[in-house]
mmCIF file of N, CA, C and O in Angstrom:
data_model
loop_
_atom_site.group_PDB
_atom_site.id
_atom_site.type_symbol
_atom_site.label_atom_id
_atom_site.label_comp_id
_atom_site.label_asym_id
_atom_site.label_seq_id
_atom_site.Cartn_x
_atom_site.Cartn_y
_atom_site.Cartn_z
ATOM 1 N N PHE A 1 203.112 123.452 161.529
ATOM 2 C CA PHE A 1 203.690 124.740 161.832
ATOM 3 C C PHE A 1 202.991 125.879 161.112
ATOM 4 O O PHE A 1 202.672 125.687 159.919
ATOM 5 N N PRO A 2 202.778 126.963 161.770
ATOM 6 C CA PRO A 2 202.069 128.060 161.033
ATOM 7 C C PRO A 2 202.973 128.751 160.009
ATOM 8 O O PRO A 2 202.474 129.319 158.999
ATOM 9 N N LYS A 3 204.326 128.669 160.131
ATOM 10 C CA LYS A 3 205.235 129.188 159.127
ATOM 11 C C LYS A 3 206.244 128.213 158.825
ATOM 12 O O LYS A 3 206.716 127.458 159.743
ATOM 13 N N LEU A 4 206.703 128.120 157.581
ATOM 14 C CA LEU A 4 207.796 127.235 157.252
ATOM 15 C C LEU A 4 208.789 127.965 156.350
ATOM 16 O O LEU A 4 208.364 128.702 155.438
ATOM 17 N N CYS A 5 210.054 127.780 156.660
ATOM 18 C CA CYS A 5 211.063 128.443 155.848
ATOM 19 C C CYS A 5 212.334 127.633 155.859
ATOM 20 O O CYS A 5 212.486 126.695 156.693
ATOM 21 N N GLY A 6 213.271 127.891 154.972
ATOM 22 C CA GLY A 6 214.490 127.222 154.866
ATOM 23 C C GLY A 6 215.300 127.769 153.765
ATOM 24 O O GLY A 6 214.849 128.627 152.971
ATOM 25 N N MET A 7 216.522 127.311 153.716
ATOM 26 C CA MET A 7 217.482 127.782 152.705
ATOM 27 C C MET A 7 218.080 126.563 152.001
ATOM 28 O O MET A 7 218.419 125.626 152.579
ATOM 29 N N THR A 8 218.241 126.802 150.660
ATOM 30 C CA THR A 8 218.850 125.757 149.876
ATOM 31 C C THR A 8 219.307 126.373 148.600
ATOM 32 O O THR A 8 218.708 127.413 148.161
ATOM 33 N N GLY A 9 220.391 125.858 147.931
ATOM 34 C CA GLY A 9 220.767 126.321 146.674
ATOM 35 C C GLY A 9 220.054 125.717 145.459
ATOM 36 O O GLY A 9 220.375 125.994 144.362
ATOM 37 N N THR A 10 219.169 124.766 145.753
ATOM 38 C CA THR A 10 218.597 124.008 144.620
ATOM 39 C C THR A 10 217.052 124.094 144.593
ATOM 40 O O THR A 10 216.438 123.501 143.708
ATOM 41 N N ALA A 11 216.410 124.860 145.477
ATOM 42 C CA ALA A 11 214.955 124.884 145.436
ATOM 43 C C ALA A 11 214.393 125.575 144.191
ATOM 44 O O ALA A 11 213.340 125.168 143.744
ATOM 45 N N ALA A 12 215.078 126.625 143.741
ATOM 46 C CA ALA A 12 214.575 127.408 142.561
ATOM 47 C C ALA A 12 214.294 126.450 141.408
ATOM 48 O O ALA A 12 213.363 126.627 140.691
ATOM 49 N N THR A 13 215.186 125.478 141.133
ATOM 50 C CA THR A 13 215.056 124.592 139.990
ATOM 51 C C THR A 13 213.898 123.608 140.109
ATOM 52 O O THR A 13 213.408 123.018 139.165
ATOM 53 N N GLU A 14 213.457 123.444 141.372
ATOM 54 C CA GLU A 14 212.357 122.486 141.671
ATOM 55 C C GLU A 14 211.169 123.236 142.235
ATOM 56 O O GLU A 14 210.224 122.638 142.830
ATOM 57 N N SER A 15 211.016 124.495 141.846
ATOM 58 C CA SER A 15 209.918 125.292 142.434
ATOM 59 C C SER A 15 208.603 124.802 142.075
ATOM 60 O O SER A 15 207.606 124.722 142.899
ATOM 61 N N LYS A 16 208.331 124.237 140.811
ATOM 62 C CA LYS A 16 207.084 123.655 140.401
ATOM 63 C C LYS A 16 206.738 122.466 141.327
ATOM 64 O O LYS A 16 205.587 122.335 141.670
ATOM 65 N N GLU A 17 207.629 121.593 141.628
ATOM 66 C CA GLU A 17 207.507 120.483 142.463
ATOM 67 C C GLU A 17 207.086 120.939 143.883
ATOM 68 O O GLU A 17 206.113 120.379 144.454
ATOM 69 N N PHE A 18 207.697 121.867 144.466
ATOM 70 C CA PHE A 18 207.350 122.438 145.744
ATOM 71 C C PHE A 18 206.016 122.954 145.764
ATOM 72 O O PHE A 18 205.235 122.695 146.750
ATOM 73 N N GLU A 19 205.571 123.621 144.703
ATOM 74 C CA GLU A 19 204.219 124.109 144.569
ATOM 75 C C GLU A 19 203.146 123.070 144.446
ATOM 76 O O GLU A 19 202.207 123.120 145.147
ATOM 77 N N SER A 20 203.398 122.142 143.571
ATOM 78 C CA SER A 20 202.392 121.170 143.290
ATOM 79 C C SER A 20 202.212 120.143 144.378
ATOM 80 O O SER A 20 201.135 119.678 144.753
ATOM 81 N N ILE A 21 203.390 119.731 145.012
ATOM 82 C CA ILE A 21 203.279 118.620 146.009
ATOM 83 C C ILE A 21 203.063 119.113 147.315
ATOM 84 O O ILE A 21 202.226 118.704 148.155
ATOM 85 N N TYR A 22 203.824 120.127 147.713
ATOM 86 C CA TYR A 22 203.802 120.652 149.079
ATOM 87 C C TYR A 22 203.072 121.942 149.288
ATOM 88 O O TYR A 22 202.900 122.454 150.416
ATOM 89 N N LYS A 23 202.551 122.500 148.211
ATOM 90 C CA LYS A 23 201.822 123.837 148.258
ATOM 91 C C LYS A 23 202.736 124.875 148.862
ATOM 92 O O LYS A 23 202.260 125.754 149.712
ATOM 93 N N LEU A 24 203.957 124.884 148.525
ATOM 94 C CA LEU A 24 204.982 125.839 149.062
ATOM 95 C C LEU A 24 205.467 126.706 147.972
ATOM 96 O O LEU A 24 205.829 126.240 146.827
ATOM 97 N N ARG A 25 205.582 127.953 148.198
ATOM 98 C CA ARG A 25 206.149 128.903 147.295
ATOM 99 C C ARG A 25 207.673 129.077 147.521
ATOM 100 O O ARG A 25 208.160 129.026 148.648
ATOM 101 N N VAL A 26 208.389 129.124 146.431
ATOM 102 C CA VAL A 26 209.867 129.324 146.397
ATOM 103 C C VAL A 26 210.193 130.735 146.092
ATOM 104 O O VAL A 26 209.721 131.269 145.080
ATOM 105 N N THR A 27 210.950 131.421 146.930
ATOM 106 C CA THR A 27 211.372 132.844 146.700
ATOM 107 C C THR A 27 212.876 132.866 146.587
ATOM 108 O O THR A 27 213.527 132.342 147.428
ATOM 109 N N VAL A 28 213.349 133.338 145.522
ATOM 110 C CA VAL A 28 214.845 133.443 145.332
ATOM 111 C C VAL A 28 215.309 134.761 145.902
ATOM 112 O O VAL A 28 214.812 135.786 145.554
ATOM 113 N N VAL A 29 216.237 134.611 146.853
ATOM 114 C CA VAL A 29 216.845 135.868 147.451
ATOM 115 C C VAL A 29 218.193 136.075 146.770
ATOM 116 O O VAL A 29 219.059 135.200 146.805
ATOM 117 N N PRO A 30 218.362 137.226 146.262
ATOM 118 C CA PRO A 30 219.718 137.458 145.469
ATOM 119 C C PRO A 30 220.843 137.519 146.476
ATOM 120 O O PRO A 30 220.605 137.897 147.661
ATOM 121 N N THR A 31 222.012 137.151 145.968
ATOM 122 C CA THR A 31 223.165 137.165 146.882
ATOM 123 C C THR A 31 223.535 138.615 147.231
ATOM 124 O O THR A 31 223.206 139.557 146.493
ATOM 125 N N ASN A 32 224.215 138.755 148.337
ATOM 126 C CA ASN A 32 224.724 140.111 148.807
ATOM 127 C C ASN A 32 225.915 140.546 147.939
ATOM 128 O O ASN A 32 226.069 141.775 147.817
ATOM 129 N N LYS A 33 226.740 139.658 147.599
ATOM 130 C CA LYS A 33 227.936 140.020 146.791
ATOM 131 C C LYS A 33 227.834 139.296 145.477
ATOM 132 O O LYS A 33 227.223 138.232 145.312
ATOM 133 N N ARG A 34 228.575 139.875 144.531
ATOM 134 C CA ARG A 34 228.521 139.187 143.169
ATOM 135 C C ARG A 34 229.357 137.884 143.257
ATOM 136 O O ARG A 34 230.259 137.743 144.041
ATOM 137 N N MET A 35 228.857 136.938 142.452
ATOM 138 C CA MET A 35 229.490 135.571 142.489
ATOM 139 C C MET A 35 230.863 135.624 141.849
ATOM 140 O O MET A 35 230.996 136.129 140.783
ATOM 141 N N ILE A 36 231.849 134.998 142.601
ATOM 142 C CA ILE A 36 233.227 134.952 142.025
ATOM 143 C C ILE A 36 233.643 133.581 141.639
ATOM 144 O O ILE A 36 234.615 133.329 141.078
ATOM 145 N N ARG A 37 232.731 132.524 142.021
ATOM 146 C CA ARG A 37 232.997 131.141 141.686
ATOM 147 C C ARG A 37 232.902 130.980 140.098
ATOM 148 O O ARG A 37 232.094 131.567 139.529
ATOM 149 N N LYS A 38 233.864 130.216 139.673
ATOM 150 C CA LYS A 38 233.899 129.926 138.199
ATOM 151 C C LYS A 38 233.178 128.532 138.002
ATOM 152 O O LYS A 38 233.665 127.549 138.457
ATOM 153 N N ASP A 39 231.980 128.558 137.428
ATOM 154 C CA ASP A 39 231.313 127.309 137.190
ATOM 155 C C ASP A 39 231.913 126.609 135.965
ATOM 156 O O ASP A 39 231.931 127.200 134.871
ATOM 157 N N GLU A 40 232.390 125.474 136.124
ATOM 158 C CA GLU A 40 232.995 124.622 135.021
ATOM 159 C C GLU A 40 231.944 123.717 134.469
ATOM 160 O O GLU A 40 230.932 123.399 135.156
ATOM 161 N N SER A 41 232.082 123.261 133.260
ATOM 162 C CA SER A 41 231.201 122.286 132.641
ATOM 163 C C SER A 41 231.326 121.009 133.285
ATOM 164 O O SER A 41 232.379 120.599 133.872
ATOM 165 N N ASP A 42 230.198 120.234 133.278
ATOM 166 C CA ASP A 42 230.191 118.874 133.825
ATOM 167 C C ASP A 42 231.179 117.959 133.047
ATOM 168 O O ASP A 42 231.248 118.198 131.779
ATOM 169 N N VAL A 43 231.735 116.988 133.671
ATOM 170 C CA VAL A 43 232.610 116.041 133.001
ATOM 171 C C VAL A 43 231.899 114.670 133.174
ATOM 172 O O VAL A 43 231.570 114.266 134.369
ATOM 173 N N VAL A 44 231.630 113.970 132.179
ATOM 174 C CA VAL A 44 230.895 112.719 132.263
ATOM 175 C C VAL A 44 231.916 111.600 131.775
ATOM 176 O O VAL A 44 232.617 111.759 130.815
ATOM 177 N N PHE A 45 231.959 110.526 132.560
ATOM 178 C CA PHE A 45 232.805 109.409 132.254
ATOM 179 C C PHE A 45 232.075 108.152 131.851
ATOM 180 O O PHE A 45 230.936 107.930 132.333
ATOM 181 N N ARG A 46 232.662 107.460 130.870
ATOM 182 C CA ARG A 46 232.034 106.210 130.464
ATOM 183 C C ARG A 46 231.954 105.029 131.543
ATOM 184 O O ARG A 46 231.103 104.242 131.585
ATOM 185 N N ALA A 47 233.025 105.040 132.307
ATOM 186 C CA ALA A 47 233.242 104.066 133.384
ATOM 187 C C ALA A 47 233.702 104.618 134.669
ATOM 188 O O ALA A 47 234.361 105.718 134.710
ATOM 189 N N ALA A 48 233.359 104.014 135.718
ATOM 190 C CA ALA A 48 233.795 104.470 137.051
ATOM 191 C C ALA A 48 235.305 104.568 137.264
ATOM 192 O O ALA A 48 235.870 105.410 137.878
ATOM 193 N N THR A 49 236.040 103.623 136.550
ATOM 194 C CA THR A 49 237.443 103.622 136.712
ATOM 195 C C THR A 49 238.067 104.940 136.225
ATOM 196 O O THR A 49 238.939 105.499 136.817
ATOM 197 N N GLY A 50 237.580 105.486 135.090
ATOM 198 C CA GLY A 50 238.043 106.667 134.567
ATOM 199 C C GLY A 50 237.742 107.790 135.452
ATOM 200 O O GLY A 50 238.530 108.778 135.646
ATOM 201 N N LYS A 51 236.551 107.830 136.054
ATOM 202 C CA LYS A 51 236.149 108.902 137.023
ATOM 203 C C LYS A 51 237.052 108.959 138.190
ATOM 204 O O LYS A 51 237.617 110.005 138.553
ATOM 205 N N TRP A 52 237.272 107.787 138.828
ATOM 206 C CA TRP A 52 238.065 107.741 139.934
ATOM 207 C C TRP A 52 239.537 108.058 139.684
ATOM 208 O O TRP A 52 240.288 108.654 140.470
ATOM 209 N N GLN A 53 240.043 107.744 138.521
ATOM 210 C CA GLN A 53 241.429 108.116 138.109
ATOM 211 C C GLN A 53 241.508 109.609 137.933
ATOM 212 O O GLN A 53 242.502 110.240 138.365
ATOM 213 N N ALA A 54 240.458 110.238 137.380
ATOM 214 C CA ALA A 54 240.482 111.694 137.268
ATOM 215 C C ALA A 54 240.363 112.431 138.627
ATOM 216 O O ALA A 54 240.989 113.462 138.890
ATOM 217 N N VAL A 55 239.643 111.774 139.551
ATOM 218 C CA VAL A 55 239.603 112.259 140.934
ATOM 219 C C VAL A 55 240.945 112.258 141.564
ATOM 220 O O VAL A 55 241.365 113.235 142.237
ATOM 221 N N LEU A 56 241.660 111.133 141.451
ATOM 222 C CA LEU A 56 243.018 111.025 141.933
ATOM 223 C C LEU A 56 243.989 112.059 141.297
ATOM 224 O O LEU A 56 244.841 112.691 142.019
ATOM 225 N N VAL A 57 243.885 112.291 140.069
ATOM 226 C CA VAL A 57 244.762 113.273 139.434
ATOM 227 C C VAL A 57 244.468 114.675 139.940
ATOM 228 O O VAL A 57 245.355 115.489 140.317
ATOM 229 N N GLU A 58 243.164 114.973 140.101
ATOM 230 C CA GLU A 58 242.825 116.334 140.677
ATOM 231 C C GLU A 58 243.194 116.460 142.042
ATOM 232 O O GLU A 58 243.718 117.541 142.596
ATOM 233 N N LEU A 59 243.008 115.422 142.930
ATOM 234 C CA LEU A 59 243.439 115.457 144.333
ATOM 235 C C LEU A 59 244.983 115.658 144.445
ATOM 236 O O LEU A 59 245.456 116.360 145.276
ATOM 237 N N SER A 60 245.669 114.915 143.578
ATOM 238 C CA SER A 60 247.139 115.053 143.553
ATOM 239 C C SER A 60 247.583 116.470 143.192
ATOM 240 O O SER A 60 248.478 116.978 143.898
ATOM 241 N N ARG A 61 246.900 117.082 142.230
ATOM 242 C CA ARG A 61 247.224 118.446 141.883
ATOM 243 C C ARG A 61 246.944 119.414 143.043
ATOM 244 O O ARG A 61 247.753 120.292 143.318
ATOM 245 N N MET A 62 245.805 119.234 143.707
ATOM 246 C CA MET A 62 245.447 120.122 144.844
ATOM 247 C C MET A 62 246.434 119.906 145.973
ATOM 248 O O MET A 62 246.857 120.854 146.660
ATOM 249 N N HIS A 63 246.802 118.620 146.190
ATOM 250 C CA HIS A 63 247.755 118.300 147.332
ATOM 251 C C HIS A 63 249.091 119.052 147.067
ATOM 252 O O HIS A 63 249.670 119.578 148.044
ATOM 253 N N LYS A 64 249.584 119.038 145.827
ATOM 254 C CA LYS A 64 250.790 119.652 145.551
ATOM 255 C C LYS A 64 250.835 121.172 145.865
ATOM 256 O O LYS A 64 251.865 121.740 146.134
ATOM 257 N N THR A 65 249.647 121.774 145.746
ATOM 258 C CA THR A 65 249.576 123.221 146.017
ATOM 259 C C THR A 65 249.275 123.474 147.495
ATOM 260 O O THR A 65 249.271 124.698 147.915
ATOM 261 N N GLY A 66 249.063 122.446 148.273
ATOM 262 C CA GLY A 66 248.769 122.565 149.659
ATOM 263 C C GLY A 66 247.337 122.876 149.964
ATOM 264 O O GLY A 66 246.995 123.311 151.123
ATOM 265 N N ARG A 67 246.442 122.754 149.012
ATOM 266 C CA ARG A 67 245.081 123.155 149.160
ATOM 267 C C ARG A 67 244.324 121.961 149.781
ATOM 268 O O ARG A 67 244.344 120.825 149.264
ATOM 269 N N PRO A 68 243.609 122.165 150.852
ATOM 270 C CA PRO A 68 242.754 121.097 151.508
ATOM 271 C C PRO A 68 241.509 120.898 150.637
ATOM 272 O O PRO A 68 241.008 121.787 149.989
ATOM 273 N N VAL A 69 241.080 119.656 150.522
ATOM 274 C CA VAL A 69 239.989 119.333 149.661
ATOM 275 C C VAL A 69 239.018 118.380 150.459
ATOM 276 O O VAL A 69 239.439 117.440 151.118
ATOM 277 N N LEU A 70 237.686 118.631 150.462
ATOM 278 C CA LEU A 70 236.715 117.798 150.980
ATOM 279 C C LEU A 70 236.125 116.995 149.822
ATOM 280 O O LEU A 70 235.545 117.560 148.924
ATOM 281 N N VAL A 71 236.145 115.759 150.027
ATOM 282 C CA VAL A 71 235.690 114.769 148.999
ATOM 283 C C VAL A 71 234.495 114.069 149.529
ATOM 284 O O VAL A 71 234.567 113.456 150.613
ATOM 285 N N GLY A 72 233.462 114.039 148.847
ATOM 286 C CA GLY A 72 232.208 113.344 149.218
ATOM 287 C C GLY A 72 232.042 112.100 148.273
ATOM 288 O O GLY A 72 232.266 112.178 147.112
ATOM 289 N N THR A 73 231.677 110.993 148.898
ATOM 290 C CA THR A 73 231.327 109.822 148.182
ATOM 291 C C THR A 73 229.896 109.387 148.510
ATOM 292 O O THR A 73 229.348 109.859 149.515
ATOM 293 N N THR A 74 229.343 108.498 147.819
ATOM 294 C CA THR A 74 227.988 108.036 148.092
ATOM 295 C C THR A 74 227.922 106.728 148.934
ATOM 296 O O THR A 74 226.839 106.334 149.194
ATOM 297 N N SER A 75 229.101 106.167 149.290
ATOM 298 C CA SER A 75 229.097 105.015 150.138
ATOM 299 C C SER A 75 230.398 104.915 150.918
ATOM 300 O O SER A 75 231.382 105.425 150.495
ATOM 301 N N VAL A 76 230.308 104.069 151.978
ATOM 302 C CA VAL A 76 231.524 103.765 152.768
ATOM 303 C C VAL A 76 232.492 102.961 151.866
ATOM 304 O O VAL A 76 233.713 103.195 151.960
ATOM 305 N N GLU A 77 232.002 102.136 151.021
ATOM 306 C CA GLU A 77 232.857 101.309 150.178
ATOM 307 C C GLU A 77 233.566 102.171 149.220
ATOM 308 O O GLU A 77 234.848 102.021 149.001
ATOM 309 N N GLN A 78 232.981 103.201 148.611
ATOM 310 C CA GLN A 78 233.695 104.126 147.798
ATOM 311 C C GLN A 78 234.744 104.920 148.582
ATOM 312 O O GLN A 78 235.854 105.124 148.077
ATOM 313 N N SER A 79 234.344 105.318 149.724
ATOM 314 C CA SER A 79 235.365 106.056 150.577
ATOM 315 C C SER A 79 236.610 105.211 150.865
ATOM 316 O O SER A 79 237.658 105.622 150.848
ATOM 317 N N ASP A 80 236.335 103.956 151.275
ATOM 318 C CA ASP A 80 237.438 102.986 151.541
ATOM 319 C C ASP A 80 238.314 102.782 150.313
ATOM 320 O O ASP A 80 239.543 102.699 150.386
ATOM 321 N N ALA A 81 237.715 102.566 149.154
ATOM 322 C CA ALA A 81 238.401 102.389 147.930
ATOM 323 C C ALA A 81 239.310 103.526 147.616
ATOM 324 O O ALA A 81 240.473 103.461 147.281
ATOM 325 N N LEU A 82 238.701 104.724 147.741
ATOM 326 C CA LEU A 82 239.445 105.999 147.463
ATOM 327 C C LEU A 82 240.624 106.170 148.469
ATOM 328 O O LEU A 82 241.705 106.531 148.072
ATOM 329 N N SER A 83 240.299 105.812 149.664
ATOM 330 C CA SER A 83 241.345 105.887 150.789
ATOM 331 C C SER A 83 242.602 105.000 150.386
ATOM 332 O O SER A 83 243.721 105.460 150.479
ATOM 333 N N GLU A 84 242.250 103.861 149.968
ATOM 334 C CA GLU A 84 243.366 102.888 149.548
ATOM 335 C C GLU A 84 244.175 103.451 148.312
ATOM 336 O O GLU A 84 245.412 103.424 148.298
ATOM 337 N N GLN A 85 243.524 104.130 147.426
ATOM 338 C CA GLN A 85 244.161 104.657 146.249
ATOM 339 C C GLN A 85 245.043 105.851 146.635
ATOM 340 O O GLN A 85 246.092 106.074 146.140
ATOM 341 N N LEU A 86 244.490 106.656 147.563
ATOM 342 C CA LEU A 86 245.229 107.789 148.060
ATOM 343 C C LEU A 86 246.489 107.285 148.793
ATOM 344 O O LEU A 86 247.565 107.938 148.681
ATOM 345 N N LYS A 87 246.362 106.303 149.542
ATOM 346 C CA LYS A 87 247.554 105.720 150.263
ATOM 347 C C LYS A 87 248.602 105.274 149.255
ATOM 348 O O LYS A 87 249.825 105.550 149.519
ATOM 349 N N GLU A 88 248.110 104.654 148.188
ATOM 350 C CA GLU A 88 249.089 104.129 147.153
ATOM 351 C C GLU A 88 249.895 105.216 146.501
ATOM 352 O O GLU A 88 251.086 105.019 146.172
ATOM 353 N N ILE A 89 249.248 106.437 146.363
ATOM 354 C CA ILE A 89 250.047 107.470 145.673
ATOM 355 C C ILE A 89 250.643 108.491 146.719
ATOM 356 O O ILE A 89 251.130 109.511 146.308
ATOM 357 N N GLY A 90 250.525 108.153 147.997
ATOM 358 C CA GLY A 90 251.187 108.950 149.053
ATOM 359 C C GLY A 90 250.533 110.222 149.479
ATOM 360 O O GLY A 90 251.242 111.159 149.906
ATOM 361 N N ILE A 91 249.208 110.341 149.307
ATOM 362 C CA ILE A 91 248.501 111.563 149.681
ATOM 363 C C ILE A 91 247.893 111.318 151.090
ATOM 364 O O ILE A 91 247.053 110.540 151.180
ATOM 365 N N PRO A 92 248.367 112.041 152.089
ATOM 366 C CA PRO A 92 247.786 111.880 153.425
ATOM 367 C C PRO A 92 246.322 112.374 153.441
ATOM 368 O O PRO A 92 245.948 113.349 152.777
ATOM 369 N N HIS A 93 245.494 111.699 154.227
ATOM 370 C CA HIS A 93 244.103 112.004 154.218
ATOM 371 C C HIS A 93 243.414 111.544 155.487
ATOM 372 O O HIS A 93 244.025 110.717 156.156
ATOM 373 N N GLU A 94 242.269 111.998 155.821
ATOM 374 C CA GLU A 94 241.513 111.595 156.927
ATOM 375 C C GLU A 94 240.114 111.173 156.519
ATOM 376 O O GLU A 94 239.538 111.816 155.672
#
């Protein structure tokens, strides 16, 4: 292609890689409006069970307020396990 472009929220942090591997320049375009999202600190868990328990607590809290939530997992098995846990605590989901 004579021209290549795209948008992503993570290219700026990998700009050196884009330059060295792909010979592509990364240009950061400032947002049109000021950011209102509150960035929280990362939470790290020693074991997966603690992580999924925290996910269930947060989903339960969101469900009580009526807020829809999109949950991403890295495998079908994780999605199935989470679905079973959500059923056990009575949270409807798709």
